[in-house]
Coordinates of C-alpha atoms in Angstrom, one line a residue:
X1 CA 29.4 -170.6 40.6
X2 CA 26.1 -172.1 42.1
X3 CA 23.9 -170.1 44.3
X4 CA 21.1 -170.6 46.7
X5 CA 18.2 -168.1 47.3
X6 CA 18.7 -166.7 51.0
X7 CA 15.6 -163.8 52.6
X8 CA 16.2 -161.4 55.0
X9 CA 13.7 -158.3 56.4
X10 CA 14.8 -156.8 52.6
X11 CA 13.3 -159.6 50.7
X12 CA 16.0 -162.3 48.7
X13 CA 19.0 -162.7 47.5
X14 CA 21.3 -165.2 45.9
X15 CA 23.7 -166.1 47.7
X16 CA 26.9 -168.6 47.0
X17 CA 26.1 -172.2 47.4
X18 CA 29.0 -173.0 49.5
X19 CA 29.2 -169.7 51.7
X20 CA 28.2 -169.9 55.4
X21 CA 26.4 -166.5 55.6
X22 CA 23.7 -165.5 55.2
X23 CA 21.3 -162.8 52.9
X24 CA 22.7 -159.5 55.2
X25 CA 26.3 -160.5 54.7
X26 CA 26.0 -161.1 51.2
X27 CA 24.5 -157.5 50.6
X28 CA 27.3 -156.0 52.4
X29 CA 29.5 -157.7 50.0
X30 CA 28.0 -156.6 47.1
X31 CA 27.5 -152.7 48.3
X32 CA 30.6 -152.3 50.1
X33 CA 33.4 -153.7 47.4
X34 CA 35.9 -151.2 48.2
X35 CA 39.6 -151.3 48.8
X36 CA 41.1 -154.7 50.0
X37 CA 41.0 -154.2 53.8
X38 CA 38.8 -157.1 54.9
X39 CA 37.6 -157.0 58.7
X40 CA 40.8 -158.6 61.0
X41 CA 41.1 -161.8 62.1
X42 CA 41.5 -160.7 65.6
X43 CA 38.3 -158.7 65.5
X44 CA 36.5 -162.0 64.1
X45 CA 38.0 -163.9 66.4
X46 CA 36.7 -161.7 69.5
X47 CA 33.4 -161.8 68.2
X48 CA 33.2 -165.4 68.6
X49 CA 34.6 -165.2 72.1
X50 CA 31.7 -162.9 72.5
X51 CA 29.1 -165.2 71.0
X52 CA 30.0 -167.8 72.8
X53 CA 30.2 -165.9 76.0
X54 CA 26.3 -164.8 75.4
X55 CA 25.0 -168.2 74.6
X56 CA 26.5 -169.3 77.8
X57 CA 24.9 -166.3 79.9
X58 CA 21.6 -167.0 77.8
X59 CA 21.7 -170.3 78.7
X60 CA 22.1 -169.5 82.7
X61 CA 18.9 -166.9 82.8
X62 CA 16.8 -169.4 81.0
X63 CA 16.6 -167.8 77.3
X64 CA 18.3 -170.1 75.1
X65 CA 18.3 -173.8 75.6
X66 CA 21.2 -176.3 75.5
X67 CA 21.0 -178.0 72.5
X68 CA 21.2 -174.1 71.0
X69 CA 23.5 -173.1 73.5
X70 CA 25.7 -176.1 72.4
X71 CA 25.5 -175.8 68.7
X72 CA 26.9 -171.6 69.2
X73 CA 29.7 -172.7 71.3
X74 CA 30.9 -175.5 68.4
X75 CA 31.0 -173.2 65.8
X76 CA 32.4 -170.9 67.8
X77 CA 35.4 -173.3 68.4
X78 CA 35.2 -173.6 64.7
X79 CA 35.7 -170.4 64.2
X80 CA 38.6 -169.6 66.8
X81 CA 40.5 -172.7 65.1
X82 CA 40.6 -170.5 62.1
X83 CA 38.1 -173.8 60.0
X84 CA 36.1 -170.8 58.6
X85 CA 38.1 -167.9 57.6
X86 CA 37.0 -167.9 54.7
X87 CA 33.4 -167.2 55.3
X88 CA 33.9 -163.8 56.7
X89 CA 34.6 -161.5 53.4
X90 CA 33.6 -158.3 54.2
X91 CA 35.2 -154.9 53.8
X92 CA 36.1 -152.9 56.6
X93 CA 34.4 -149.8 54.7
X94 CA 31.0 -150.6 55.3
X95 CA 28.5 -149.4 58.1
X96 CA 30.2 -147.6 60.6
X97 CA 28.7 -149.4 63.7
X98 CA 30.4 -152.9 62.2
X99 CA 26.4 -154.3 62.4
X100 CA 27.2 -156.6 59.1
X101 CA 30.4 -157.5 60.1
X102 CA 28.0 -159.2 63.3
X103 CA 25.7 -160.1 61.3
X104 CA 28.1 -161.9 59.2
X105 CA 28.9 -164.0 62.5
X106 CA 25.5 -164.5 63.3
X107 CA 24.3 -166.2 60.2
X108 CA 28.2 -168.3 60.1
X109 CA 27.3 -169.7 63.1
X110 CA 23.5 -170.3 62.5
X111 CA 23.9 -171.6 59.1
X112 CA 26.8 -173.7 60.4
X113 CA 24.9 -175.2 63.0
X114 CA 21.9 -175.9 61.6
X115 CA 24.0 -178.0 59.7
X116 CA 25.8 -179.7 62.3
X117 CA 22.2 -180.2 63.9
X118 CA 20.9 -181.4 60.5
X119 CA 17.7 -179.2 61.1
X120 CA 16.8 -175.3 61.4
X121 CA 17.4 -175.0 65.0
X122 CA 19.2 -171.5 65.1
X123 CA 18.1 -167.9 64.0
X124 CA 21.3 -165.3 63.7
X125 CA 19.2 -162.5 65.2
X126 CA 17.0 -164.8 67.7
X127 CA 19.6 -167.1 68.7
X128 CA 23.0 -165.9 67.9
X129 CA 22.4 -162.7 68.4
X130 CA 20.1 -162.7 71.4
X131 CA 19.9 -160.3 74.6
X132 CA 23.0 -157.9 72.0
X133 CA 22.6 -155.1 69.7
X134 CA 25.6 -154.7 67.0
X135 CA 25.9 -151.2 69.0
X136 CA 27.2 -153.3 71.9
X137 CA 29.3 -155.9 70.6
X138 CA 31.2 -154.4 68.3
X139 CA 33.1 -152.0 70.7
X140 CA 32.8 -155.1 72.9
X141 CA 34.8 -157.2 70.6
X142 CA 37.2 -154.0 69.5
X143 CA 38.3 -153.9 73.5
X144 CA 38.8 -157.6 73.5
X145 CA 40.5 -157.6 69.9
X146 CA 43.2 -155.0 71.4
X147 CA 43.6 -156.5 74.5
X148 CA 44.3 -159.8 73.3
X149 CA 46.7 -158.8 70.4
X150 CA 49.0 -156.4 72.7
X151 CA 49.2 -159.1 75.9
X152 CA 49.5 -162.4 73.3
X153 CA 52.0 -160.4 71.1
X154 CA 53.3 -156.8 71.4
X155 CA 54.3 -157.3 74.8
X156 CA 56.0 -160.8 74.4
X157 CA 58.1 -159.3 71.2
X158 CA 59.2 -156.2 73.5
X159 CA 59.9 -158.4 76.0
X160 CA 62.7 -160.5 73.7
X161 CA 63.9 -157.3 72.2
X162 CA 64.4 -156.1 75.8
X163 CA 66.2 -159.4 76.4
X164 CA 68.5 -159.2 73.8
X165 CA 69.4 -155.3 74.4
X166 CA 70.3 -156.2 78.4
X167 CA 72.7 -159.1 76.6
X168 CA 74.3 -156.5 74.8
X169 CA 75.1 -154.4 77.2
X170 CA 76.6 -156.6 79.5
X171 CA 78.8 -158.2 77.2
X172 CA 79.8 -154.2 75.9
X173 CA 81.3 -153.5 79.3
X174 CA 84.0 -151.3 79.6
X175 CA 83.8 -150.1 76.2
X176 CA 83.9 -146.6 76.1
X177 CA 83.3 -144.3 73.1
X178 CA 82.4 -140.8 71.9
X179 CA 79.5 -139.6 72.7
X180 CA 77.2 -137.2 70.3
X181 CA 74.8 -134.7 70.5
X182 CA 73.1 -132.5 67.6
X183 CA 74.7 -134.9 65.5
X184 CA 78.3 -133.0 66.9
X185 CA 80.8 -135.0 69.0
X186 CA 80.5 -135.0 73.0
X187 CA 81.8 -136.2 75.8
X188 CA 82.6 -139.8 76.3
X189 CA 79.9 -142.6 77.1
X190 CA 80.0 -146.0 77.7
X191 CA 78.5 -148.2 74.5
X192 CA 77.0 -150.0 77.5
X193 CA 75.2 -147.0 78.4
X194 CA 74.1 -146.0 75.0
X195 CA 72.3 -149.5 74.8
X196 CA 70.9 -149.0 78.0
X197 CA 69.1 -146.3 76.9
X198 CA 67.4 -148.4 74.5
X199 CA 66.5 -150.8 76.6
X200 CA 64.6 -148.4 79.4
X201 CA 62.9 -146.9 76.3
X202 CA 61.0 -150.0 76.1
X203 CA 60.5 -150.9 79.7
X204 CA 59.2 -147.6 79.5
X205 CA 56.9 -147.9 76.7
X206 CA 56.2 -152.1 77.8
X207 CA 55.0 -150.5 81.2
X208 CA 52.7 -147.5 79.5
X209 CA 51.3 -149.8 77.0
X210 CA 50.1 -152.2 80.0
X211 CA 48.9 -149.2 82.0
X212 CA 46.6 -148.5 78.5
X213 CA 44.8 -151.8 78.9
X214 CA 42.7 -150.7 82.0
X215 CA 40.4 -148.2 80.1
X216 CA 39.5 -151.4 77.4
X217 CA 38.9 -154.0 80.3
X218 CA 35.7 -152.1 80.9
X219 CA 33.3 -153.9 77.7
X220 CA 29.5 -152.0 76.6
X221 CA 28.2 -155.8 76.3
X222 CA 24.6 -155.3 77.7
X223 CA 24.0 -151.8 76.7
X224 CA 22.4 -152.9 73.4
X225 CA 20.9 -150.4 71.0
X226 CA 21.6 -146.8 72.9
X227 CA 23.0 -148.1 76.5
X228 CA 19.7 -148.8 78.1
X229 CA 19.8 -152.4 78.0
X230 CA 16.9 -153.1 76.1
X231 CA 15.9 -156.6 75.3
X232 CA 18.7 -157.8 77.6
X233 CA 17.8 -159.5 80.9
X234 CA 19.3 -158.4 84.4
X235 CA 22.3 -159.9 84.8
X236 CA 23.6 -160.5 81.5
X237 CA 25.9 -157.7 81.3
X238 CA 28.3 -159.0 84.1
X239 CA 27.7 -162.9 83.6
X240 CA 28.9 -162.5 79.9
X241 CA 32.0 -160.2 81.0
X242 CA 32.8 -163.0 83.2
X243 CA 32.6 -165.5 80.1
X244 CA 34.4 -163.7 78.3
X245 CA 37.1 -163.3 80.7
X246 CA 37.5 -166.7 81.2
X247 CA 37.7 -167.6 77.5
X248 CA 40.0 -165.1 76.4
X249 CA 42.5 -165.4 79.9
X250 CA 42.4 -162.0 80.7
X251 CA 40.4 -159.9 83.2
X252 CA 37.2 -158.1 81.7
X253 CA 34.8 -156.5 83.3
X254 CA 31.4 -154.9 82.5
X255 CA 30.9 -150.7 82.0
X256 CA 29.5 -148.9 84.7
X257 CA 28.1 -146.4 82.2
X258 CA 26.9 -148.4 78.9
X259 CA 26.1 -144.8 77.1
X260 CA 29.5 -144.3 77.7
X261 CA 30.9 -147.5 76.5
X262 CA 28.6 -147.3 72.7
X263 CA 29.5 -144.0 72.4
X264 CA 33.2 -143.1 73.5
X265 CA 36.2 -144.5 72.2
X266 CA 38.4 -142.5 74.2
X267 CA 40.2 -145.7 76.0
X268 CA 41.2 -147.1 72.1
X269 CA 42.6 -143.3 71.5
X270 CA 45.1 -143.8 74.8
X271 CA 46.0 -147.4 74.5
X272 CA 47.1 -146.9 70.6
X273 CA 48.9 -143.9 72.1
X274 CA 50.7 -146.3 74.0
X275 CA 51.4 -147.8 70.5
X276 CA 52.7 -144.3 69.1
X277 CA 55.2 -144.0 72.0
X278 CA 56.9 -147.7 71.4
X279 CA 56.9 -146.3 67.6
X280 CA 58.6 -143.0 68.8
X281 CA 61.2 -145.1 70.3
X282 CA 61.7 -147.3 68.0
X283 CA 61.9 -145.4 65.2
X284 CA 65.2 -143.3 67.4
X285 CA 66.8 -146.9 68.3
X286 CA 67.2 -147.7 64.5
X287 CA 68.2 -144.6 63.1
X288 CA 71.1 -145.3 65.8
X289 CA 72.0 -148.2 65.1
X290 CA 71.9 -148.0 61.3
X291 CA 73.9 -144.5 61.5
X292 CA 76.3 -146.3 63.9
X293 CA 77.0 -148.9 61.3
X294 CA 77.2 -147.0 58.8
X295 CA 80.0 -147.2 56.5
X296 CA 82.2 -149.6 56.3
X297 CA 84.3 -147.2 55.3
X298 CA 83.0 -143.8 54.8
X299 CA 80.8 -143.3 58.0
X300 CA 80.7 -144.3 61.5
X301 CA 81.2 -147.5 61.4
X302 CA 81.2 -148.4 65.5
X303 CA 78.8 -151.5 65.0
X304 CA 78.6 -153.9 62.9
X305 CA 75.2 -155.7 61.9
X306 CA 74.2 -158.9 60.0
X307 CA 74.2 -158.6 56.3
X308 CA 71.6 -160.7 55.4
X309 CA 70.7 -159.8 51.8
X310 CA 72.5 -158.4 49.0
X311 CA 72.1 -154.2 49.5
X312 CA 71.8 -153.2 45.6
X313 CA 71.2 -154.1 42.4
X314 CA 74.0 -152.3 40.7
X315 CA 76.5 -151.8 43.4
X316 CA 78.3 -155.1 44.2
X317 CA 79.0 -155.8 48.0
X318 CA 77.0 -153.7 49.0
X319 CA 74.9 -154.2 52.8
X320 CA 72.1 -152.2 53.5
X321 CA 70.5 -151.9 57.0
X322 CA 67.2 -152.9 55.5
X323 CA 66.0 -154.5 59.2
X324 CA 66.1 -150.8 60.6
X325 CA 64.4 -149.4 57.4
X326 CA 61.6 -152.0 57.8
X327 CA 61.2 -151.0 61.2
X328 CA 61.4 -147.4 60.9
X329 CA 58.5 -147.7 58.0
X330 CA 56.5 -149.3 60.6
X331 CA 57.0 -146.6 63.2
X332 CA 55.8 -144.2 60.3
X333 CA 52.6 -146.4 59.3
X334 CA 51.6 -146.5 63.1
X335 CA 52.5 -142.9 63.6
X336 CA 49.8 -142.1 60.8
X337 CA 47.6 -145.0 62.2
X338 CA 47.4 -143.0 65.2
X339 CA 46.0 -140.0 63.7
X340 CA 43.0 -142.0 61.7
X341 CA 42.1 -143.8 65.2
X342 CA 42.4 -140.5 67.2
X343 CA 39.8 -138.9 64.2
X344 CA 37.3 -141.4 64.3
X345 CA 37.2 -141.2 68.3
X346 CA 35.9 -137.6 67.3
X347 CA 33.0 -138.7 65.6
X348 CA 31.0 -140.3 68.1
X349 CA 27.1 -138.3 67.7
X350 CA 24.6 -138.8 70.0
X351 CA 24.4 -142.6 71.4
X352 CA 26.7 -144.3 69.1
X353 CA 30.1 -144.0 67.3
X354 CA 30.0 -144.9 64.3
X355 CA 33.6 -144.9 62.6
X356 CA 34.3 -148.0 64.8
X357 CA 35.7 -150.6 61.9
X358 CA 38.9 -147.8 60.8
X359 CA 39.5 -147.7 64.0
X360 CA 39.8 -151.3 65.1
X361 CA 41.5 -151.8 61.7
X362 CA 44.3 -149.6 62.6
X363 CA 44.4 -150.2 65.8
X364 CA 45.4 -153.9 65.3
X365 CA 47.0 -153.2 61.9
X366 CA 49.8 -151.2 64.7
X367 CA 49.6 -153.7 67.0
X368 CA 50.4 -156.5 64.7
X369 CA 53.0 -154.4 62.7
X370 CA 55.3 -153.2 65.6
X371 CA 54.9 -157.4 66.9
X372 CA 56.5 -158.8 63.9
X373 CA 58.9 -156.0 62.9
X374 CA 60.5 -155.9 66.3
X375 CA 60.3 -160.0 66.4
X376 CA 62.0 -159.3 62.5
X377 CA 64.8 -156.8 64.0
X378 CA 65.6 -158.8 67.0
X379 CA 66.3 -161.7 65.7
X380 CA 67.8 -160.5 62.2
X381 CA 69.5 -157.2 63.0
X382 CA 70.1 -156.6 67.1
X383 CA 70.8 -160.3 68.1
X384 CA 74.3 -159.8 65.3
X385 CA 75.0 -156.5 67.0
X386 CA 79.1 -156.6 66.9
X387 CA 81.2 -153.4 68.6
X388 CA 83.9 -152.3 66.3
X389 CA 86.2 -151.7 69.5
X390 CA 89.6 -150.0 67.5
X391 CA 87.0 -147.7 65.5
X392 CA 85.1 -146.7 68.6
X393 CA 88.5 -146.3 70.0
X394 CA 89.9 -144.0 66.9
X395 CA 86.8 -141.8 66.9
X396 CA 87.0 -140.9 70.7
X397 CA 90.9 -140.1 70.8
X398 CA 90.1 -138.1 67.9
X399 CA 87.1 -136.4 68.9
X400 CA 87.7 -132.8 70.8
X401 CA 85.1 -132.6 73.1
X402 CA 87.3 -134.6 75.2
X403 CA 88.9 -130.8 75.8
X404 CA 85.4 -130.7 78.4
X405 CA 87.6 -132.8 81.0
X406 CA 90.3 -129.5 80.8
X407 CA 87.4 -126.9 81.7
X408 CA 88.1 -127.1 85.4
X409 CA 91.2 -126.9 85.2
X410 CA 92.1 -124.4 83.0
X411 CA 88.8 -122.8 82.5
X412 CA 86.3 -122.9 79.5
X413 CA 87.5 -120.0 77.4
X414 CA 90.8 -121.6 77.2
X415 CA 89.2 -125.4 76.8
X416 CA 87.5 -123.4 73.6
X417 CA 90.5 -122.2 72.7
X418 CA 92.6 -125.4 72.7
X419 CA 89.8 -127.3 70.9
X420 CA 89.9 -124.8 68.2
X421 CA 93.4 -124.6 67.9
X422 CA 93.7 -128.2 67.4
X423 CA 90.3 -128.2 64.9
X424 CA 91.9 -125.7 62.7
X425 CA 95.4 -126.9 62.7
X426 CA 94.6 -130.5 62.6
X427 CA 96.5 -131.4 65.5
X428 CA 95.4 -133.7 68.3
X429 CA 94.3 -132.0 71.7
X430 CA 97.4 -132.4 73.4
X431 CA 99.6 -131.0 71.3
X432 CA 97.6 -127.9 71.0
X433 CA 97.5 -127.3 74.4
X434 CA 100.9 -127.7 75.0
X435 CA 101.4 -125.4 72.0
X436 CA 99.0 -122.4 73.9
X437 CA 101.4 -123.1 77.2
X438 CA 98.3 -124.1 79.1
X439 CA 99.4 -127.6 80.5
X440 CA 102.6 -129.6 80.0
X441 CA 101.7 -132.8 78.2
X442 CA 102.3 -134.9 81.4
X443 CA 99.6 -132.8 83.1
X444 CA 96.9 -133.1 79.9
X445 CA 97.5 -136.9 80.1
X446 CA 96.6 -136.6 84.0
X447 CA 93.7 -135.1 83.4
X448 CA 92.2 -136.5 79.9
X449 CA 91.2 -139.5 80.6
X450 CA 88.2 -141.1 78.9
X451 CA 87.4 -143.9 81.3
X452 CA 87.0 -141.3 83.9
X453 CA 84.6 -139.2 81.9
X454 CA 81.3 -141.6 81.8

């Protein structure tokens, strides 16, 4: 591999021939090589909304001049076209504040300019990064990261899944079937009912989730080092949260209280918890429907899913519900997500947080996780939903909590006593009742009736 000899404040460095960045990036690189988790796309991505929002604001107050301003906002288009990827390498274990991971962008777009200019025209800390502080943009660009991923994404995928659980349970009408509690038979339900419960869980969590994005419209752009605003003219602060508003299509605005905004990530903390709750859910809507289809022949067996791969690799015919194990792993990886972004929320001393890349990681490794596993179990496991309608029929005539419908009647020590009778004799309901003399069988068929018990 070629190399070129790049300086920084440090003194120089080689750095490779073809690579966009610049000396700061490349130390990163070489001090941080750990693990494989390399700084999201999303979180690049906001940063060059972010750039280009503060060349534009520079421009207006007189600090940067056109052809600069110009140059920023190509490679920033460059860069939100996904042309440079792979010029932004580094780890997501490396300073706490994310200042290299800004750095990297600053010297991307510099370098890449000046070549589009065909002459050193930008700096990455006097141009790129002018009127910012890493302290400010990098929680900037976390809040616009999140917000972006959930309203481009998560929301659009709960939306379908929502979608595809109200088809369901209109076309499930009139199906009634036992219900269960404790894992123990209960009364009846409708299965219309029972997939109406899903669906509210996720208007529920859709509606929480949204409520989360108010406390990350609020952005720390124009705080800079510690929140005083140093180096960053009057005005700034709201002209690039309007920028960046109108780049991204969603409503930002800029913190009241910058030493707030560098130092708290509280709003990050509620909005993944948000995240958690949609997990919770989901993890409780596949266990039901895989325990619901289990079988074919020794379990439950009410629904039938898609088999869509072969289940094992010794057991022929065999069809596991693998979309509701892929999902449930999810829940579990956000669920533990939630505890690392929660942690490093803690840590923020003095004027600055500085566990800020974990969280952001996590934060959009959830995000992105729950969008293409529920996209993955509508379409693959819930859109081939099929009622068995004679097992869901067998179960409830055989279950014995239908004996609840007899407790006004005949009172519930004797309802006990019928459904034991006909548990330990093996004997359905009715004939166990008529066997204790409590109600002729005309009368228990009166008063026993399933439809009339949801």
């Amino acid at each position: 591999m070629e190399y070129r000899r790049e300086r920084d404040t440090m003194g120089e460095i080689d750095v490779p021939q073809d690579a966009l960045w610049g000396a700061q990036t490349e130390r990163s690189r070489q001090n941080f090589n750990i693990g494989t988790e390399k700084m999201p796309v999303e979180l690049i991505e906001a940063l060059a909304i972010l750039k280009k929002a503060a060349a534009e604001a520079n421009f207006r107050l007189g600090r940067l001049d056109g052809r600069r301003r110009e140059l920023v906002v190509q490679v920033c288009d460059e860069i939100l076209a996904g042309e440079l990827n792979s010029h932004f390498p580094l780890a997501v274990w490396q300073t706490g504040s994310g200042t290299q991971t800004n750095m990297n962008l600053n010297e991307v777009i510099a370098n890449r300019g000046n070549q589009l200019a065909g002459e050193k025209l930008l700096h990455p800390n006097d141009h790129v990064n002018m009127s910012q502080s890493s302290n400010d943009t990098f929680p900037t660009a976390m809040h616009v990261a999140a917000v972006l991923k959930i309203e481009n994404t998560l929301l659009p995928a709960i939306e379908g899944l929502i979608a595809e659980f109200a088809r369901l349970e209109e076309e499930c009408q009139g199906i009634i079937k036992c219900g269960r509690t404790h894992l123990q038979d209960a009364t009846p339900i409708a299965f219309s009912q029972e997939i109406s419960a899903w669906r509210v869980m996720l208007e529920v969590d859709s509606e929480m989730i949204k409520s989360s994005l108010a406390g990350l419209r609020p952005l720390a752009i124009g705080g800079t080092a510690v929140g005083t605003g140093l180096n960053a003219p009057a005005g700034f602060a709201d002209i690039c949260a309007g920028e960046i508003s109108r780049l991204a299509g969603t409503q930002f605005i800029s913190a009241k209280n910058k030493f707030h905004a560098l130092t708290s990530m509280g709003a990050l903390v509620f909005a993944h918890g948000g995240l958690k709750a949609l997990a919770s859910d989901l993890m409780k809507i596949a266990n039901d429907i895989r325990w619901l289809a289990s079988g074919p022949r020794c379990g439950l067996g009410e629904i039938k899913i898609p088999a869509n791969e072969p289940g094992s690799s010794i057991m022929p015919g065999k069809v596991n519900p693998t979309q509701c194990e892929a999902l449930t792993m999810v829940a579990v990886q956000v669920m533990a997500n939630d505890v690392a972004v929660g942690m490093a929320a803690s840590q923020g001393n003095f004027q600055l947080n500085v566990f800020m890349p974990v969280q952001i990681y996590n934060f959009l490794q959830s995000a992105r996780l729950l969008t293409d596993s529920i996209f993955s179990f509508t379409r693959r496991c819930v859109a081939g939903i099929q009622p068995d309608r004679e097992k869901m029929k067998d179960n409830l005539y055989n279950s014995l909590m239908l004996v609840t419908a007899l407790s006004p009647h005949i009172g519930y020590d004797k309802a006990a006593k019928v459904a034991k009778t006909a548990y330990e004799k093996n004997i359905p309901l009715r004939d166990a009742c008529i066997e204790l003399g409590y109600l002729t069988g005309e009368r228990f068929d009166e008063l026993v009736r399933p439809e009339d018990m949801v």
